[in-house]
Short mmCIF file of C-alpha atoms in Angstrom, two decimals:
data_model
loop_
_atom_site.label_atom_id
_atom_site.label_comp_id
_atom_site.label_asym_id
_atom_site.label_seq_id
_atom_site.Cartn_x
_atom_site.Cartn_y
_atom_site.Cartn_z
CA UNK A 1 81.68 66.91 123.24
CA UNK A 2 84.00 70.26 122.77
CA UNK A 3 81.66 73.44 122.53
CA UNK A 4 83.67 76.38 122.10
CA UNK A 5 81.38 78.55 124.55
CA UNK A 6 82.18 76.67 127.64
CA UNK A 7 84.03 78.62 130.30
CA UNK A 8 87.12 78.33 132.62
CA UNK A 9 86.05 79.58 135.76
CA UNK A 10 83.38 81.26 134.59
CA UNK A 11 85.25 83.38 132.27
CA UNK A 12 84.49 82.72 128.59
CA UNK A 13 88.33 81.60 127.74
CA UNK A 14 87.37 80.19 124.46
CA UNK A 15 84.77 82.46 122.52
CA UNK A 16 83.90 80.57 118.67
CA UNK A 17 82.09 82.33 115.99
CA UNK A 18 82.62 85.60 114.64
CA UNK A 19 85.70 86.86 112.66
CA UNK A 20 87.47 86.93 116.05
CA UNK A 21 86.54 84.14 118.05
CA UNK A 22 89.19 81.53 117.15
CA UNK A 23 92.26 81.53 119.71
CA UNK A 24 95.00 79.64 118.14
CA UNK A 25 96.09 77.43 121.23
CA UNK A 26 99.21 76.47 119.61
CA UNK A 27 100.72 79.74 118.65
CA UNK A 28 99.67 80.67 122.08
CA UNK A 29 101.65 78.25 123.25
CA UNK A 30 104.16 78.66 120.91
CA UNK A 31 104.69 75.12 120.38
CA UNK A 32 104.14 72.65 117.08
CA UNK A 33 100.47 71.30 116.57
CA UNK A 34 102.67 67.95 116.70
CA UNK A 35 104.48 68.57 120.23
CA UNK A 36 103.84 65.40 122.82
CA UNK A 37 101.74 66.16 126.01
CA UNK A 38 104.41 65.92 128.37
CA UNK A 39 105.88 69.19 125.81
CA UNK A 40 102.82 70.70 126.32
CA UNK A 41 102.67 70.49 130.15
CA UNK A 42 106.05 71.87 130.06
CA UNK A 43 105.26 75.08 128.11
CA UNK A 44 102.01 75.26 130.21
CA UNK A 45 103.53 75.59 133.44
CA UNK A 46 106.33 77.69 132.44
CA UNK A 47 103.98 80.25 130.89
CA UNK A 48 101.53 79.99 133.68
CA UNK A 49 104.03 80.92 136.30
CA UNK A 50 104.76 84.31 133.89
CA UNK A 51 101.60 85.15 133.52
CA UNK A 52 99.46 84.46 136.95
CA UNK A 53 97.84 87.36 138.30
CA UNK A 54 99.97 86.85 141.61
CA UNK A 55 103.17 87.75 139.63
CA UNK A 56 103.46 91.30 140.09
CA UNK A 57 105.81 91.82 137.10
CA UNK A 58 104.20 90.23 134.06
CA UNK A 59 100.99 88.71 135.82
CA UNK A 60 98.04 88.69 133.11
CA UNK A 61 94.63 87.79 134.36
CA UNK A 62 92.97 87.28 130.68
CA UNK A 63 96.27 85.56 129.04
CA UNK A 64 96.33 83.36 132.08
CA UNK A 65 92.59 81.92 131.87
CA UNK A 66 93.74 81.31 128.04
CA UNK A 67 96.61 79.71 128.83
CA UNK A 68 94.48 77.87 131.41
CA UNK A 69 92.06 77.06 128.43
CA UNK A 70 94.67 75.70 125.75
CA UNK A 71 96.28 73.29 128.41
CA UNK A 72 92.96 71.85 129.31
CA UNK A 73 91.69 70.87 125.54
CA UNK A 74 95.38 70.02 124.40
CA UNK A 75 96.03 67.51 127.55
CA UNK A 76 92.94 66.00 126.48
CA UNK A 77 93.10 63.38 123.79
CA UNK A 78 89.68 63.53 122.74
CA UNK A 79 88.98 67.18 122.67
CA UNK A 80 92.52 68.10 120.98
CA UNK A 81 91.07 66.07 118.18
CA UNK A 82 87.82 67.82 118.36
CA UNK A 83 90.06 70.90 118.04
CA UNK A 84 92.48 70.06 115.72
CA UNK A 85 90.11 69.25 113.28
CA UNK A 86 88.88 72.92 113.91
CA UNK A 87 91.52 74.33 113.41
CA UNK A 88 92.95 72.93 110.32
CA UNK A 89 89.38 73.81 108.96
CA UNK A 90 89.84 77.59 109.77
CA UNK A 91 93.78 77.61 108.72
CA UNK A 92 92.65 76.53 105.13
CA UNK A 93 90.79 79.29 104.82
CA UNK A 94 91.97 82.65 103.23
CA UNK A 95 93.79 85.28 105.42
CA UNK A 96 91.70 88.41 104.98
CA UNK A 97 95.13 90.72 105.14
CA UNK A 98 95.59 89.83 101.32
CA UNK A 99 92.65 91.22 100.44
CA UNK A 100 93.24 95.16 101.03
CA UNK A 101 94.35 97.17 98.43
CA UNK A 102 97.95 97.17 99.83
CA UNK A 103 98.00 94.04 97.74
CA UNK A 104 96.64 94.76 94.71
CA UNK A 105 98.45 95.57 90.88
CA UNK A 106 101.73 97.24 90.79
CA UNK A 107 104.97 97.73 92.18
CA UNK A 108 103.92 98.31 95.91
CA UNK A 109 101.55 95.12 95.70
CA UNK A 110 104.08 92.63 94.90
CA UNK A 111 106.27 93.98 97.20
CA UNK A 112 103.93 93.62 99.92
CA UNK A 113 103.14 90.01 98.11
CA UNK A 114 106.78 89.27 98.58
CA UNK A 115 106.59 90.07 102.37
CA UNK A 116 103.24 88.40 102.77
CA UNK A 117 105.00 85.16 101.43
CA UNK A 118 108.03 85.70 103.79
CA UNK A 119 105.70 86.25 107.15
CA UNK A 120 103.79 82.89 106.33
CA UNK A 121 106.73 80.92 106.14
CA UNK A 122 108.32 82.66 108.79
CA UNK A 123 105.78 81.73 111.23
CA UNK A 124 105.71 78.32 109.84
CA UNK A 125 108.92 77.90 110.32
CA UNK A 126 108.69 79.18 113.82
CA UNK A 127 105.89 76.77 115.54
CA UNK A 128 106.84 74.22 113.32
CA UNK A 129 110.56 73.53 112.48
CA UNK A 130 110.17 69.86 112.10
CA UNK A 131 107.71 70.48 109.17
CA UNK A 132 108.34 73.93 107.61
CA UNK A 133 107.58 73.71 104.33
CA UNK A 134 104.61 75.07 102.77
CA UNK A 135 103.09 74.41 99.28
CA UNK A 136 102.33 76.64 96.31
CA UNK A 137 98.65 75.54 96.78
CA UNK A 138 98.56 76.11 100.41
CA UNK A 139 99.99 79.45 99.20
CA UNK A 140 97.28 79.90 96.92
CA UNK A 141 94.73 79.36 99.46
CA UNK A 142 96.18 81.70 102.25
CA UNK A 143 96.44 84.28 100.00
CA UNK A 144 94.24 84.35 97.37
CA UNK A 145 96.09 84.70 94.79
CA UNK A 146 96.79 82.53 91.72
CA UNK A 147 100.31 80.63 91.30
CA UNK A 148 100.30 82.83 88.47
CA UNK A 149 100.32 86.21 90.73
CA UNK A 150 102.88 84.51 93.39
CA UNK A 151 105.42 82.98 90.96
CA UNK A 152 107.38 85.79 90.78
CA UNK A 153 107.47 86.18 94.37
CA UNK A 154 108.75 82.96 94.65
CA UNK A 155 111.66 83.15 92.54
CA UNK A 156 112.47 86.56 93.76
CA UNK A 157 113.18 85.58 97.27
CA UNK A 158 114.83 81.96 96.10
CA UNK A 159 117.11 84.24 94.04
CA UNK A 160 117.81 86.30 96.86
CA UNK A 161 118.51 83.34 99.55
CA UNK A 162 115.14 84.16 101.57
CA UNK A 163 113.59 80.82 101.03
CA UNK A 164 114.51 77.52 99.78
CA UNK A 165 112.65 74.42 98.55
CA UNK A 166 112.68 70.82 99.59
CA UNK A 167 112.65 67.82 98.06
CA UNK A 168 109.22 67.65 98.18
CA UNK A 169 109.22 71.24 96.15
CA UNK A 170 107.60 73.30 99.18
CA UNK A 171 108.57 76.27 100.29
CA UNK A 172 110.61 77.40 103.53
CA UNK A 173 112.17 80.50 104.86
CA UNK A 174 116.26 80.43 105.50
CA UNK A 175 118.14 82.20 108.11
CA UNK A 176 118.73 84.87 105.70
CA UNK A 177 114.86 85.00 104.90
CA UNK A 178 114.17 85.39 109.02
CA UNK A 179 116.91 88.29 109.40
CA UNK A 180 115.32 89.99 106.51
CA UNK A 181 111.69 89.71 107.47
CA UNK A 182 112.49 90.71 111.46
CA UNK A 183 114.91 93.82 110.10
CA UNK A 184 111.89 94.92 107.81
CA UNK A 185 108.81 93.67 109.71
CA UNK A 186 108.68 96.82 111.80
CA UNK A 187 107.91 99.17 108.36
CA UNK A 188 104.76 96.95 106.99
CA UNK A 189 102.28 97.80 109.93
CA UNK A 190 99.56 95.54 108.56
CA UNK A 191 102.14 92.25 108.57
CA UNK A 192 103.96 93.54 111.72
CA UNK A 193 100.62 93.52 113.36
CA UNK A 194 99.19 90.37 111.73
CA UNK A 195 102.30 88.60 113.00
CA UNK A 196 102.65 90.08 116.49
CA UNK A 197 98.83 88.86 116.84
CA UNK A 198 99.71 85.21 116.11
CA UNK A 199 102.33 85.56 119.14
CA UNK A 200 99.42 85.48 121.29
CA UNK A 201 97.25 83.26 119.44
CA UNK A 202 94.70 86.21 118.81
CA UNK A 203 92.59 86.34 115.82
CA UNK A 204 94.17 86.66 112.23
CA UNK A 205 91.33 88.91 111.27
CA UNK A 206 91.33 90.99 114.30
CA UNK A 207 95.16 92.01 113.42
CA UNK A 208 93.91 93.45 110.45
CA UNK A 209 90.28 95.13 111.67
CA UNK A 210 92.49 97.04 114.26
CA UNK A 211 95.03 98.22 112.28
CA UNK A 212 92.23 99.14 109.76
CA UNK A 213 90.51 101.24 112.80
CA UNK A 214 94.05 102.46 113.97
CA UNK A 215 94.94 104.04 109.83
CA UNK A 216 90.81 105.86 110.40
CA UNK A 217 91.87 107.17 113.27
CA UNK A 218 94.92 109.07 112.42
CA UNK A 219 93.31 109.49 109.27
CA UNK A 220 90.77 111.53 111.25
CA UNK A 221 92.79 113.63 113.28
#
């Protein structure tokens, strides 16, 4: 049986419970929850040789042991199933980001809806470009928001070429949708940081509590 708490070398590579105790293996990886095992061996060992502690360049003690971690449930049949089903139960559930005030009524909020919309199907589209489309409910879900509150949005950035929809009406980001959200990623801290946190699998709500505790901090000074 998979229990999150059990250890890779005695290190706790897979912590579970708590806000921040879910490591998306497959955005560490940075391959499609679909990809074959013999795709997933791959990635493993190219990563692992980057990241070993022996390499003195980009060697990374606590990314390796992860790294060490998602290869061993994901090679396994049984326990990728145990964690798949964990992890589709925790992507169905709401992305705390939406709920600060940076995405409340007015002007600024829907802007900041727009690029919310944007940076989910961007990384969609990114570990999974076989299957990038995304739904107005599944929308709905990750963001909190009524279809009512996101329609705009939506026809915004189809008007503007961002995204596009597919036959099966979902949602996906275009090339122009990916230049726009990398060229203005950098000047929405809370999305830059939510999405360079899902590059190493870390925590979606940890993006946010540190950039929270970064904003009191200069706050303070």
């Amino acid at each position: 049986m998979f229990r999150g708490d059990e250890s890779v070398n005695g290190a706790q590579a897979f912590p579970l419970g708590g806000d921040d105790g879910f490591v998306d293996f497959y955005e560490l990886l940075q391959i499609s929850p679909n990809a074959e095992t013999e795709t997933i061996n791959r990635i493993y060992r190219m990563l692992a040789a980057r990241y070993h502690p022996d390499n003195p360049e980009t060697g990374d003690m606590d990314l390796f042991l992860l790294l060490e971690r998602a290869h061993e449930i994901l090679s396994d049949p049984q326990l990728r199933a145990e964690y798949d089903a964990l992890r589709k139960a925790r992507l169905e559930e709401p992305l705390s980001v939406f709920s600060l005030k940076e995405f409340a009524k007015g002007i600024d909020g829907e802007a900041n809806r727009r690029m919310g919309v944007l940076c989910l199907l961007y990384n969609r589209r990114r570990m999974n470009h076989e299957q990038p489309g995304v739904s107005v409910l599944e929308l709905e879900n990750l963001m909190s928001f009524p279809r009512e509150h996101l329609m705009f949005a939506l026809w915004y950035l189809k008007e503007k070429g961002y995204i596009q929809q597919d036959e099966h009406s979902n949602y996906a980001i275009s090339a122009n949708g990916v230049d726009y959200v990398e060229a203005n990623l950098p000047k929405n801290k809370i999305l830059y940081k939510l999405l360079k946190a899902a590059e190493f699998g870390t925590a979606r709500t940890a993006a946010v509590r540190d950039w929270a505790a970064e904003e009191e901090q200069q706050a303070a000074r």
